[in-house]
Amino acid sequence: MKKGEFVVLEKVKKFLQIFLISLLFAVIIFYLTSCIGYVKVLVVAPLSSDTKEAGESTVNGIRLKVDELNKSGGIIGKRIKVYVVDDKGDPDSATQSIRDVLSKNNFIGIVGAPFSRIAIPVSEVCEDLKIPFVTSVATNPLVTKGKEFSFRACFTDDLQGVALAHFVYEYLGLRVGGVFYDIDDTYSVYLAEKFRSEFENLGGHIVAFYPHPHKPVTVEFPIQKMLEKKVQFVFNPDLYVDASMVYTELRKQNFTGPVIFGDGVDAPQLLARIRKPFNVYYVSHYSRDSEKLIKFSETYKETFKMDPDVEAYLAYDAMGILATAIEKANSFDKVKIKDALENLTYDGITGKIEFKNSNDPIKPLYFYGFKNFIPSEVWVFGDK
């Protein structure tokens, strides 16, 4: 072999060595990024109770947001993995399952728990373990009251009760009514009391304030007694399953006046059970005219072959709030994430969600009726 050929061969060998080493490093980096370059978020939702539709919507909304974030590079260089706990609609089962999961895994936050009776004990676990929690649509004040690590993407029942009373008194112009609520549900009891207090402060009269048990739901007799009081309207702060039964019984007993629901009812859920709602109103967290919401709805329908509902909308925003706080903190440290949440502004699909030294956001409330059996916005409480 000539000297020149030997030099060329040595250069080729050296180049191949460098190339192979570079390739090895690339493979290692890819492995680290794809296999352990992720953070975990725990999702809590009812997937095996009578409100499993809301649970499925919650999970779907969060997965859409996570997919969107991962496609754009994740959060501060890390992809997100979602783990789901079925709360089964049972507070005791939910808290035990969550504690078991958290004891074996490191999660940067918890999202979901759409109903207050679950979200309240979840918030207590999060406070104990110092992990950020953003509930999607649990409105009871106790979810965040006195808590450092619990936040929400929705308004509270303190605000909702006041808004509902003003809607009935000012927009509908009614003065005498009845309230029918679930005595075993934290959300329903609190909102019923808040509504009655504010409505009577405005000058109205609640002449019937009747509870019903959570299970079995018995409505015929108390509704009969309520209608004997000649009420102009009925306010029912139940979740959509029971609310549909209450509405059906009211119409069966020939009550034609307005039936008003809280945010526990959303149009898709109600219309799945009542084909032609008449003189019905409910309060919600979003404007159906929002371009962002419309775009999300199209993606949701294409992905899941069904219409989204309030649980899906707010779950998507709740995940977005947590992700934005992490980016703002530029850290996966749970205390820093909590601190970032306290003064956060997030432009969500349900509108602007703003935290001002509070764990409860400032946002408007939208009231809907039905026009030709299609939800129609009729009134807004608060600034858009």
XYZ file of C-alpha atoms in Angstrom:
384
model
C 0.000 0.000 0.000
C 1.355 3.353 -0.950
C 1.846 6.029 1.676
C -0.815 8.309 0.195
C -3.361 5.514 0.124
C -2.572 4.694 3.777
C -3.186 8.323 4.819
C -6.541 8.376 2.987
C -7.579 5.094 4.629
C -6.708 6.426 8.078
C -8.774 9.562 7.419
C -11.743 7.411 6.328
C -11.428 5.315 9.504
C -11.287 8.451 11.645
C -14.339 9.889 9.862
C -16.261 6.654 10.388
C -15.333 6.623 14.081
C -16.560 10.205 14.513
C -19.716 9.410 12.559
C -20.475 6.310 14.625
C -19.848 8.143 17.897
C -22.140 10.990 16.760
C -24.789 8.477 15.724
C -24.527 6.750 19.099
C -24.994 10.072 20.921
C -27.989 10.877 18.703
C -29.563 7.520 19.548
C -28.937 8.084 23.267
C -30.442 11.595 23.127
C -33.454 10.280 21.202
C -33.904 7.496 23.742
C -33.712 9.864 26.685
C -36.103 12.319 25.081
C -38.680 9.768 23.956
C -38.541 7.334 26.856
C -37.884 9.363 29.984
C -38.279 12.907 28.683
C -41.807 13.320 29.953
C -43.773 14.511 32.965
C -46.957 13.000 34.355
C -50.345 14.618 34.967
C -53.076 12.836 36.926
C -56.640 13.174 35.653
C -59.565 12.520 38.003
C -62.975 11.828 36.446
C -66.124 9.729 37.026
C -65.973 6.883 34.503
C -68.216 4.277 36.128
C -71.013 6.283 37.773
C -74.302 7.668 36.500
C -72.374 10.771 35.356
C -69.807 8.843 33.325
C -70.618 10.966 30.259
C -69.163 13.950 32.101
C -66.141 11.851 33.062
C -65.506 10.769 29.492
C -65.840 14.368 28.307
C -63.364 15.478 30.973
C -60.762 12.931 29.879
C -61.336 13.700 26.190
C -60.924 17.447 26.684
C -57.667 16.991 28.601
C -56.284 14.515 26.065
C -56.933 16.958 23.225
C -55.007 19.687 25.048
C -52.149 17.315 25.917
C -51.918 16.092 22.308
C -51.779 19.696 21.161
C -49.015 20.525 23.650
C -46.972 17.421 22.801
C -47.157 18.131 19.072
C -45.687 21.563 19.731
C -42.804 20.206 21.823
C -44.416 19.624 25.214
C -43.847 21.846 28.253
C -40.357 23.321 28.724
C -38.842 20.463 26.769
C -40.835 17.617 28.293
C -43.686 15.662 26.802
C -46.782 15.040 28.935
C -48.242 11.681 29.868
C -51.766 11.432 31.244
C -52.840 8.924 33.889
C -56.545 8.601 34.702
C -58.176 7.724 38.031
C -61.866 6.793 37.992
C -63.409 8.564 40.998
C -66.554 6.372 40.626
C -68.646 9.263 41.934
C -67.576 8.237 45.453
C -65.500 10.698 47.556
C -63.980 7.992 49.786
C -63.025 5.745 46.885
C -61.611 8.711 44.974
C -59.342 9.951 47.753
C -58.027 6.459 48.514
C -57.282 5.762 44.851
C -55.554 9.116 44.408
C -53.395 8.665 47.499
C -52.389 5.178 46.313
C -51.390 6.455 42.871
C -49.525 9.487 44.207
C -47.564 7.352 46.662
C -46.056 5.350 43.788
C -45.599 8.027 41.122
C -44.363 11.585 40.730
C -47.000 13.835 39.171
C -46.582 17.539 38.437
C -50.280 18.231 38.930
C -53.867 16.988 39.028
C -56.599 18.123 36.629
C -60.315 17.357 36.380
C -62.566 16.211 39.247
C -65.523 18.004 37.632
C -67.997 17.614 40.495
C -67.697 19.380 43.850
C -68.480 16.357 46.030
C -65.286 14.770 44.628
C -63.206 17.904 44.066
C -63.441 19.018 47.719
C -61.757 15.891 49.159
C -59.317 15.857 46.209
C -58.304 19.422 47.101
C -57.633 18.289 50.671
C -55.320 15.524 49.423
C -53.496 18.007 47.195
C -53.081 20.423 50.085
C -51.680 17.660 52.243
C -49.227 16.466 49.567
C -48.532 19.956 48.168
C -49.382 19.209 44.548
C -51.119 21.716 42.216
C -54.739 20.895 41.390
C -56.928 22.616 38.785
C -60.545 21.474 38.840
C -62.371 21.842 35.574
C -65.923 22.625 36.633
C -66.343 22.071 40.406
C -67.930 25.341 41.540
C -68.359 24.904 45.317
C -66.220 27.478 47.207
C -64.816 24.795 49.553
C -62.705 23.404 46.701
C -60.332 26.355 47.022
C -61.272 28.038 50.309
C -58.267 28.146 52.633
C -56.216 26.128 50.126
C -52.862 27.049 48.555
C -52.573 24.359 45.900
C -56.140 24.150 44.522
C -57.451 26.285 41.653
C -60.349 26.161 39.217
C -61.116 26.960 35.577
C -64.728 27.849 36.389
C -66.655 30.430 38.411
C -67.804 29.674 41.964
C -71.257 28.997 43.378
C -71.042 32.222 45.384
C -71.047 34.110 42.100
C -73.377 31.672 40.343
C -76.052 31.888 43.050
C -76.039 35.676 42.884
C -76.139 35.690 39.070
C -79.035 33.201 38.966
C -81.070 35.274 41.433
C -80.548 38.437 39.370
C -81.431 36.571 36.184
C -84.772 35.391 37.587
C -85.595 38.660 39.344
C -84.417 41.114 36.683
C -84.458 39.335 33.322
C -87.461 37.048 33.839
C -89.175 39.534 36.164
C -90.473 36.831 38.515
C -91.072 37.283 42.242
C -92.417 33.995 43.691
C -90.750 30.637 43.225
C -89.722 27.256 44.521
C -86.356 25.536 44.901
C -85.961 21.774 44.549
C -82.495 20.370 45.314
C -80.453 17.229 46.064
C -79.910 17.121 49.832
C -77.003 14.669 49.509
C -74.996 16.679 46.972
C -72.668 19.438 48.216
C -73.015 21.420 44.996
C -76.804 21.318 44.948
C -77.280 22.198 48.636
C -74.895 25.158 48.570
C -76.214 26.623 45.312
C -79.826 26.262 46.464
C -79.079 28.188 49.662
C -77.070 30.848 47.848
C -79.826 31.402 45.291
C -82.568 31.637 47.926
C -80.577 34.122 50.019
C -79.814 36.456 47.119
C -83.296 36.204 45.576
C -84.927 37.138 48.879
C -82.424 39.979 49.357
C -83.595 41.364 46.011
C -87.209 41.300 47.226
C -88.376 37.950 45.877
C -90.094 35.153 47.808
C -89.181 31.458 47.913
C -92.383 29.807 49.144
C -91.198 26.205 48.709
C -87.679 24.991 49.493
C -87.752 21.222 49.185
C -84.971 18.605 49.134
C -84.919 15.203 47.498
C -82.562 12.286 48.250
C -79.655 11.527 45.909
C -80.607 7.865 45.565
C -83.284 6.872 44.947
C -84.444 10.131 43.376
C -88.065 10.630 44.410
C -89.669 13.703 42.882
C -93.416 13.206 42.381
C -94.754 14.080 45.838
C -92.481 17.048 46.709
C -93.122 18.565 43.275
C -96.857 18.171 43.815
C -96.582 19.983 47.165
C -94.427 22.703 45.593
C -96.920 23.382 42.802
C -99.709 23.712 45.358
C -97.835 26.840 46.528
C -98.577 28.497 43.147
C -94.934 29.114 42.286
C -94.121 31.166 39.186
C -90.852 29.310 38.580
C -88.808 26.374 39.841
C -85.053 26.515 40.381
C -83.368 23.102 40.358
C -79.583 23.041 41.016
C -79.174 19.338 40.222
C -76.730 17.621 37.896
C -78.059 16.798 34.439
C -79.302 13.243 35.134
C -81.582 14.217 38.023
C -82.390 17.612 36.483
C -83.875 15.876 33.446
C -86.118 13.786 35.715
C -87.223 16.896 37.623
C -88.101 18.755 34.423
C -90.037 15.791 33.046
C -92.075 15.452 36.248
C -92.832 19.195 36.381
C -94.263 19.081 32.873
C -96.098 15.842 33.654
C -97.825 17.677 36.513
C -98.809 20.463 34.079
C -96.417 23.136 35.300
C -95.706 25.428 32.331
C -93.654 28.122 34.078
C -89.886 28.629 33.719
C -87.582 25.882 34.978
C -84.105 27.196 35.761
C -80.993 25.056 36.158
C -77.477 25.814 37.308
C -74.300 24.904 35.461
C -74.802 21.228 36.353
C -76.869 21.091 33.171
C -75.480 21.667 29.683
C -77.338 21.546 26.390
C -76.017 18.268 24.903
C -76.714 16.366 28.129
C -80.198 17.833 28.535
C -81.175 17.365 24.886
C -80.105 13.722 25.060
C -82.843 13.201 27.668
C -85.452 15.839 26.790
C -86.187 16.157 23.102
C -88.156 19.392 23.184
C -87.314 21.558 26.209
C -89.847 24.319 26.798
C -89.377 27.431 28.940
C -86.020 26.152 30.227
C -82.965 28.193 31.180
C -79.503 27.306 32.441
C -76.274 29.103 33.263
C -72.973 28.256 31.597
C -69.278 29.095 31.501
C -68.889 29.925 27.828
C -70.274 31.753 24.820
C -71.265 29.454 21.979
C -70.251 32.235 19.559
C -66.567 32.084 20.533
C -64.377 31.308 17.512
C -61.958 29.340 19.670
C -64.811 27.291 21.107
C -66.243 26.619 17.637
C -62.843 25.446 16.355
C -62.389 23.204 19.399
C -65.882 21.744 18.896
C -65.059 20.833 15.298
C -61.840 19.070 16.346
C -63.630 17.302 19.211
C -66.429 16.021 16.943
C -63.930 14.845 14.340
C -61.858 13.039 16.987
C -64.534 11.521 19.231
C -67.592 11.416 16.913
C -69.777 13.254 19.438
C -70.611 16.800 20.522
C -68.511 18.330 23.312
C -70.099 19.684 26.480
C -69.148 22.008 29.321
C -67.009 19.326 30.981
C -64.922 18.909 27.823
C -64.537 22.670 27.322
C -63.421 23.395 30.868
C -61.220 20.298 31.138
C -59.354 21.505 28.052
C -58.943 24.934 29.654
C -57.967 23.481 33.042
C -55.119 21.554 31.409
C -54.148 24.690 29.526
C -54.042 26.664 32.777
C -51.719 24.127 34.410
C -49.428 24.031 31.358
C -49.262 27.828 31.161
C -48.365 28.038 34.855
C -45.519 25.550 34.353
C -44.193 27.570 31.422
C -44.473 30.765 33.451
C -42.617 29.172 36.384
C -40.121 27.627 33.937
C -39.947 24.771 36.382
C -41.580 21.498 37.395
C -41.199 22.425 41.044
C -44.704 22.139 42.500
C -44.405 25.170 44.788
C -43.208 27.333 41.895
C -46.092 26.092 39.740
C -48.523 26.978 42.537
C -46.998 30.455 42.801
C -47.313 30.949 39.032
C -51.001 29.993 39.136
C -51.838 32.713 41.671
C -51.479 35.610 39.201
C -52.105 33.970 35.869
C -54.078 35.135 32.849
C -55.100 32.436 30.396
C -56.940 33.030 27.133
C -59.027 29.867 26.946
C -61.736 28.522 24.685
C -64.278 29.446 27.397
C -62.944 33.021 27.429
C -60.403 34.984 29.419
C -59.598 33.287 32.732
C -57.829 35.613 35.121
C -56.462 34.937 38.596
C -55.755 38.044 40.675
C -54.174 36.977 43.968
C -56.926 34.402 44.201
C -57.401 30.718 43.408
C -60.785 31.518 41.833
C -60.811 33.179 38.404
C -62.696 36.238 37.250
C -64.992 35.396 34.321
C -68.538 36.130 33.079
C -71.604 33.862 33.338
C -73.712 33.134 30.247
C -77.435 32.354 30.440
C -79.131 30.225 27.815
C -82.671 29.432 26.834
C -83.880 27.395 23.852
C -85.112 28.743 20.528
C -86.560 26.044 18.283
C -84.952 23.567 20.709
C -81.480 25.020 20.028
C -79.541 26.755 22.861
C -79.742 30.530 22.542
C -77.800 33.031 24.680
C -80.222 35.391 26.418
C -78.277 37.192 29.156
C -74.732 37.725 30.489
C -73.731 38.447 34.080
C -70.353 40.187 34.460
C -67.929 41.646 31.933
C -67.082 39.615 28.847
